[in-house]
mmCIF file of C-alpha atoms and ligand atoms in Angstrom:
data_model
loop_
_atom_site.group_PDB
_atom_site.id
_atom_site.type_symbol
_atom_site.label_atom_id
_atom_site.label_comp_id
_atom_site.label_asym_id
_atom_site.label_seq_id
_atom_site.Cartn_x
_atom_site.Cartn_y
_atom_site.Cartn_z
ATOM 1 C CA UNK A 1207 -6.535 14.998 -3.939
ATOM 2 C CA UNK A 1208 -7.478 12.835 -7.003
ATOM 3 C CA UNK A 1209 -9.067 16.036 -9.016
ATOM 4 C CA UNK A 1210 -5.891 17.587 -8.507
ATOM 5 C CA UNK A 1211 -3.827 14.936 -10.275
ATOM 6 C CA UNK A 1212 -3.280 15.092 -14.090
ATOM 7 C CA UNK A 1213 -5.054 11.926 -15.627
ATOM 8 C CA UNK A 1214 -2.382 9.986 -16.616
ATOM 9 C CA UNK A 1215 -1.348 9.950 -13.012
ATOM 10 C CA UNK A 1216 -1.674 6.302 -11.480
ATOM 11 C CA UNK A 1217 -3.253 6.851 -8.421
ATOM 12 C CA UNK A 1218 -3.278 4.776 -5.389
ATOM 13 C CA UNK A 1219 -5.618 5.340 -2.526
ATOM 14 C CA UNK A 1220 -5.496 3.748 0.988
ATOM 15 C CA UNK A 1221 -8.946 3.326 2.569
ATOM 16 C CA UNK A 1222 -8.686 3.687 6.409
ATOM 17 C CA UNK A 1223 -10.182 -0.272 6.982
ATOM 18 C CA UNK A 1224 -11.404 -2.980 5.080
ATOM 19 C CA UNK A 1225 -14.901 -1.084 4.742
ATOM 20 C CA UNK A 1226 -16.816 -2.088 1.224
ATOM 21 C CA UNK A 1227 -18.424 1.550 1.106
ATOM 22 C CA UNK A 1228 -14.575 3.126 1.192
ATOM 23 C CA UNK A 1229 -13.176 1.062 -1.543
ATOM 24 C CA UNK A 1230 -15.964 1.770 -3.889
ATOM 25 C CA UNK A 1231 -16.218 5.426 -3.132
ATOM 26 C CA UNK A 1232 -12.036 5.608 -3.476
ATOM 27 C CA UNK A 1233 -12.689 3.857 -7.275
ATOM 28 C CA UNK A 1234 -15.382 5.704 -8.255
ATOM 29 C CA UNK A 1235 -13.600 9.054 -7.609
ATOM 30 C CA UNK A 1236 -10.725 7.981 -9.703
ATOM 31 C CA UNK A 1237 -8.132 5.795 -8.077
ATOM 32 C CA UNK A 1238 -6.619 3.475 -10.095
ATOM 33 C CA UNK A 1239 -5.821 0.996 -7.084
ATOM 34 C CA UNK A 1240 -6.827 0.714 -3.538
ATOM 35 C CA UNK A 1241 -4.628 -0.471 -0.762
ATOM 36 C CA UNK A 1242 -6.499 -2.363 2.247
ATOM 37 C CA UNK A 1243 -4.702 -2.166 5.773
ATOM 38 C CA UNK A 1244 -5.167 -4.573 8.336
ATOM 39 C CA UNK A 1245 -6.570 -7.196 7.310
ATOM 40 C CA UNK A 1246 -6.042 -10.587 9.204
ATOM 41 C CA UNK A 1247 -6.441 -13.482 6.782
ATOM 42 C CA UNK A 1248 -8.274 -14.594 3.585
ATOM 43 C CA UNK A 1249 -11.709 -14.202 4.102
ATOM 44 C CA UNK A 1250 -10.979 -10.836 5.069
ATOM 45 C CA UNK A 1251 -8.987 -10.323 1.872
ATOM 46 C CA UNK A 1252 -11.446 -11.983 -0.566
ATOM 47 C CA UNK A 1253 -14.147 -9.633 0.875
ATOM 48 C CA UNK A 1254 -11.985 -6.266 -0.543
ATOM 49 C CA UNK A 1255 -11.380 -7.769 -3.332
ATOM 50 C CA UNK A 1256 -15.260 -8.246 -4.396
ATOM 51 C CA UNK A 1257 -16.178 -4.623 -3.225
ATOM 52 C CA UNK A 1258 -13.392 -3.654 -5.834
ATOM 53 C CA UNK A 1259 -14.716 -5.631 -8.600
ATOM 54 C CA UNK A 1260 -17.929 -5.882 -10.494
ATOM 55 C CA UNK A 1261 -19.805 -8.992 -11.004
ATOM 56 C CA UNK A 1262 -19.644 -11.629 -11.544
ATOM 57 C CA UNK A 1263 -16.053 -11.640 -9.793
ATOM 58 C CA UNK A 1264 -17.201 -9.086 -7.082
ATOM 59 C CA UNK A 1265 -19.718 -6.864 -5.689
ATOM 60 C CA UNK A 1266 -18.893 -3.702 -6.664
ATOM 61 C CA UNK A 1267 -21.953 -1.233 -7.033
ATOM 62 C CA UNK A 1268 -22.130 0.705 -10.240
ATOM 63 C CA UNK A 1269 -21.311 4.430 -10.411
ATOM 64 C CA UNK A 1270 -17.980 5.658 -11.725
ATOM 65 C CA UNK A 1271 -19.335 9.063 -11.068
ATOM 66 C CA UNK A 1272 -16.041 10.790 -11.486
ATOM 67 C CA UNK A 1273 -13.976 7.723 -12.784
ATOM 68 C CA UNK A 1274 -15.998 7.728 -15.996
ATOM 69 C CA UNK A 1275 -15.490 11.453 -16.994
ATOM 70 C CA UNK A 1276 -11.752 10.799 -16.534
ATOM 71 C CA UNK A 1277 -10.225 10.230 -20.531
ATOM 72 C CA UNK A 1278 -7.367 7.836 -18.936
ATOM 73 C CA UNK A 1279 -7.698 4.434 -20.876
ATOM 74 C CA UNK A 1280 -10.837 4.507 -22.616
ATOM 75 C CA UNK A 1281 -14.032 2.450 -22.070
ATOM 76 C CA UNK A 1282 -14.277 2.439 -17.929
ATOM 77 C CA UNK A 1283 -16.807 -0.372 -17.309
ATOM 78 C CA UNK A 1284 -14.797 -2.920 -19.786
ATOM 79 C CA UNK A 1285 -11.602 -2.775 -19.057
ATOM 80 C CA UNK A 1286 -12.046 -1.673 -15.107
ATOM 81 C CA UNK A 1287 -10.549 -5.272 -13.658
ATOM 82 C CA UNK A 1288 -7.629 -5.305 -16.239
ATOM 83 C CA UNK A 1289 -6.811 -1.614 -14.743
ATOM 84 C CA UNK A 1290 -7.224 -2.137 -11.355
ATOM 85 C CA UNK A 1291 -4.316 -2.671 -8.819
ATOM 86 C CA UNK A 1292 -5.527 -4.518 -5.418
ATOM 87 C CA UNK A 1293 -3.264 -4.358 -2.647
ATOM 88 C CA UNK A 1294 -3.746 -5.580 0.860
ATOM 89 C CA UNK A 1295 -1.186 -4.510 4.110
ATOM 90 C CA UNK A 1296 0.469 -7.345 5.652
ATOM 91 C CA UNK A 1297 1.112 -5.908 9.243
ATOM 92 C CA UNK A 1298 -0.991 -8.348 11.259
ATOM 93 C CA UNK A 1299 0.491 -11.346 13.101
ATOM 94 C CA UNK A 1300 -2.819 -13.101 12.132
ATOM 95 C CA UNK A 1301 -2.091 -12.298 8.171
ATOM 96 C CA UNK A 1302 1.245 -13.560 8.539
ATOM 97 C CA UNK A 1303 -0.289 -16.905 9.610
ATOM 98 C CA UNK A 1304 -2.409 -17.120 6.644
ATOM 99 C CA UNK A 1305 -0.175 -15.588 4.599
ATOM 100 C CA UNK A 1306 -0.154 -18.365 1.812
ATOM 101 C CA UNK A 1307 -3.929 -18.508 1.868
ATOM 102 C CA UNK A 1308 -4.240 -14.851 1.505
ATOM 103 C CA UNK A 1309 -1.614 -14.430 -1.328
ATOM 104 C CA UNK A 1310 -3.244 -17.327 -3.136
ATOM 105 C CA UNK A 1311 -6.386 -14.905 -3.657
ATOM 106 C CA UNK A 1312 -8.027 -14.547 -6.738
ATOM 107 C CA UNK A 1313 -8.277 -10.946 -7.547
ATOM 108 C CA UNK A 1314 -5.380 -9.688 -5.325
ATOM 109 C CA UNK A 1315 -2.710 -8.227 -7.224
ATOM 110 C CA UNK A 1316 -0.063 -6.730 -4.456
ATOM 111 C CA UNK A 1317 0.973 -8.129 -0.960
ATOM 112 C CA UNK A 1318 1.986 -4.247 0.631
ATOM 113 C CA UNK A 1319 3.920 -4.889 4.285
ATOM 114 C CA UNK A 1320 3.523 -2.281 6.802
ATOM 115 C CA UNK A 1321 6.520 -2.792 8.850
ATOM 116 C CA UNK A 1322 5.233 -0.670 11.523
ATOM 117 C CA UNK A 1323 2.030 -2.616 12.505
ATOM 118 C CA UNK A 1324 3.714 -5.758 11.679
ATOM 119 C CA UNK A 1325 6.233 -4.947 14.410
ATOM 120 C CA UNK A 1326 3.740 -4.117 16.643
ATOM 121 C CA UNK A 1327 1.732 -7.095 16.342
ATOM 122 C CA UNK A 1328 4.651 -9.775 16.490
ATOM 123 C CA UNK A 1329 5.547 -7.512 19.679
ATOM 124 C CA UNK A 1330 9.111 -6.395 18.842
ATOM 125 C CA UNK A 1331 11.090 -4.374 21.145
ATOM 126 C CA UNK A 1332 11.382 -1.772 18.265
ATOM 127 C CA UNK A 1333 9.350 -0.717 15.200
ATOM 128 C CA UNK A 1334 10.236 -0.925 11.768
ATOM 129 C CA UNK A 1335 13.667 -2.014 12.762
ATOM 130 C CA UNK A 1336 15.158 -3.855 9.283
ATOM 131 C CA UNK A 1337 17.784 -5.811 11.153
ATOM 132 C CA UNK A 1338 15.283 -7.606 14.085
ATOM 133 C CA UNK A 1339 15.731 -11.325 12.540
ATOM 134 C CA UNK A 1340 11.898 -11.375 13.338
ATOM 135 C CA UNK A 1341 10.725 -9.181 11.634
ATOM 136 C CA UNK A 1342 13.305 -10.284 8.793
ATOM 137 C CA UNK A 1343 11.949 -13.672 8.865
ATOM 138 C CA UNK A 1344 8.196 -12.311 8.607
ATOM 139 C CA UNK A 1345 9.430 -10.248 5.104
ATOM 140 C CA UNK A 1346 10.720 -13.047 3.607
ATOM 141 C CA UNK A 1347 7.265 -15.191 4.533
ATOM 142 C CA UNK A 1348 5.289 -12.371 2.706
ATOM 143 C CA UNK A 1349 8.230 -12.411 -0.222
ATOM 144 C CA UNK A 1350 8.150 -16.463 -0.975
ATOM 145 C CA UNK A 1351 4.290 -16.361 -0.283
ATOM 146 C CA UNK A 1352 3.869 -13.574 -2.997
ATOM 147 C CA UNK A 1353 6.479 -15.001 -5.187
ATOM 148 C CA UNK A 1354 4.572 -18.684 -5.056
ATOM 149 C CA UNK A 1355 0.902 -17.393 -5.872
ATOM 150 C CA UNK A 1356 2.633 -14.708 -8.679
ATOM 151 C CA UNK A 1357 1.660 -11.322 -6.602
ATOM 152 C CA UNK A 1358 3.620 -8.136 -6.487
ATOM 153 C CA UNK A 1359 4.919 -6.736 -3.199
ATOM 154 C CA UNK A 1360 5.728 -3.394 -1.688
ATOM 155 C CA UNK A 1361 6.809 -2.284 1.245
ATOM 156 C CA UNK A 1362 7.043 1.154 3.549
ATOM 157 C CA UNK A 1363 9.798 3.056 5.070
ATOM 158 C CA UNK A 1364 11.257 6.274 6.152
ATOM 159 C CA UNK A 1365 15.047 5.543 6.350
ATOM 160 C CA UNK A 1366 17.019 5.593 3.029
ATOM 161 C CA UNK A 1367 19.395 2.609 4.382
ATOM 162 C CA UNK A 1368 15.902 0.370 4.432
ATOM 163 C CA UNK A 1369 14.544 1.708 1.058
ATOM 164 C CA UNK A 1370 17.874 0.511 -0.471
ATOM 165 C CA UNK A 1371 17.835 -2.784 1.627
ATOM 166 C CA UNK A 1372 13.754 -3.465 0.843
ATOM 167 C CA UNK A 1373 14.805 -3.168 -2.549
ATOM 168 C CA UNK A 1374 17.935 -5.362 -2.900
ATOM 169 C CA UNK A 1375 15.434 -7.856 -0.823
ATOM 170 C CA UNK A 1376 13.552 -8.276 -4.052
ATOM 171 C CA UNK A 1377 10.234 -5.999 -2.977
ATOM 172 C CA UNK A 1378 8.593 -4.542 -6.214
ATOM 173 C CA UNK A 1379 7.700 -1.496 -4.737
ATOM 174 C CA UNK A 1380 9.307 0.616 -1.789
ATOM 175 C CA UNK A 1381 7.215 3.533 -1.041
ATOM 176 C CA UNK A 1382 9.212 5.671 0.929
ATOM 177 C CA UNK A 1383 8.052 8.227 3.658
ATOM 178 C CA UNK A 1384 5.149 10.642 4.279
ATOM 179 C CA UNK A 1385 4.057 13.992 3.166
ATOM 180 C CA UNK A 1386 4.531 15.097 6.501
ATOM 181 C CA UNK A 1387 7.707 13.163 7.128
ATOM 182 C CA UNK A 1388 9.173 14.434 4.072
ATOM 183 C CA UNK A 1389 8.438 18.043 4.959
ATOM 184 C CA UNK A 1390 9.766 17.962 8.224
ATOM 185 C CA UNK A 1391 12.583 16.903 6.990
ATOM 186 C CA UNK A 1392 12.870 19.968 4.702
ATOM 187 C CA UNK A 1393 12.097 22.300 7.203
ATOM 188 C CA UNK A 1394 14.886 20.994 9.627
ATOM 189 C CA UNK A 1395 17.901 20.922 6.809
ATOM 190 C CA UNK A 1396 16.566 24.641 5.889
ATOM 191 C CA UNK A 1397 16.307 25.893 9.515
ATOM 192 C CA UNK A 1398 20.059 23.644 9.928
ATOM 193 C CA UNK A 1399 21.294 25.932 6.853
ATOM 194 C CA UNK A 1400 20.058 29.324 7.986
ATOM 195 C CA UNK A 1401 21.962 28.512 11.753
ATOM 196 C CA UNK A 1402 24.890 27.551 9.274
ATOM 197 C CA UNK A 1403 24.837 30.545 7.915
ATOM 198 C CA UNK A 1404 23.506 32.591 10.784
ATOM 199 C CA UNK A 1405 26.626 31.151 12.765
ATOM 200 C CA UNK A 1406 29.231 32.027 10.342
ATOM 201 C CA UNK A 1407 28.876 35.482 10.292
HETATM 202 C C1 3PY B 2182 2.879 0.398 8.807
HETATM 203 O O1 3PY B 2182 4.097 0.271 8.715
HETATM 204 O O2 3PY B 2182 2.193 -0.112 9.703
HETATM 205 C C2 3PY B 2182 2.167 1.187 7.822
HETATM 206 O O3 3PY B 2182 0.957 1.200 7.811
HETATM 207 C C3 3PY B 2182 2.982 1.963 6.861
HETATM 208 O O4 3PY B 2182 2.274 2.563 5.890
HETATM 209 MG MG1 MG B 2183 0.012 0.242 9.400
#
């Protein structure tokens, strides 16, 4: 997916666990940030953020394979921190204990809720539901936390009404959807259209 994008695409990539090895390989084939799910607390987080970093602030490995063939922003190796974005899912009920800990991180740049595990984990009756006070209360943790230690935030969801309401909440970023979501979605208002029609005549 990366060599597909035009290079002055900012590309995010979500690694499927806090694994060193994934976060590297994501960077060197040309993501510009890396998102981290699940992780629990601070240690945890100040682990990803060294495999994303070279030393002396982390333990990244040197090889830009890819990365350093791409013309986006000149000179890869010097200016790879300053054009990095670090992100780390809050959708643990663990994280949300040591949610000021975590956001106080060196290195972390984005606090990213996944309102779907988070509901899971604090064992609400429904997921991703914007109006449980629980989970309400656990958003606005993750906002003050973020807004204390100077981190972004960004959030997921799949109903408009939410995007709308994550936003007016104050996160930075509402990502919104899923490839697959969004062309399911498609494919029902076409098929809906074609009965339309289909049902006219
Ligand atoms: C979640 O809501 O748990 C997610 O991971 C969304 O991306
Ligand atoms: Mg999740």
């Amino acid at each position: 997916l990366l060599q597909a994008l035009p290079d002055e695409t900012i590309a995010l990539v979500r690694i499927p666990w806090n694994d060193p090895a994934a976060a590297m390989k994501a960077l060197d084939a040309g993501a510009d940030g890396v998102i981290c799910p699940m992780v629990n607390n601070a240690t945890e987080v100040h682990s990803f953020v060294e495999a994303c970093q070279y030393p002396p602030n982390g333990v990244r490995s040197f090889g830009p394979i890819r990365r350093q063939f791409l013309n986006k922003r000149g000179d890869y190796f010097a200016q790879a921190r300053e054009n990095l974005l670090t992100a780390v899912m809050i959708e643990t009920s663990q994280a949300l204990e040591d949610i000021d800990a975590i956001a106080a991180t060196e290195g972390l740049d984005l606090l990213f809720v996944g309102p779907f595990d988070l509901s899971v984990s604090l064992q609400r009756p429904e997921r991703a539901n914007f109006k449980d006070p629980v989970l309400l209360d656990a958003l606005q943790k993750v906002l003050e936390a973020a807004k204390k230690h100077g981190k972004y935030t960004a959030i997921f969801t799949v109903q408009e009404a939410d995007a709308k309401f994550a936003a007016e909440l104050g996160f930075n970023m509402v990502s919104f959807s899923s490839d697959i979501g969004l062309y399911a979605q498609t494919i029902k208002s076409v098929v809906h259209q074609l009965q339309d029609i289909i049902s006219a005549k």
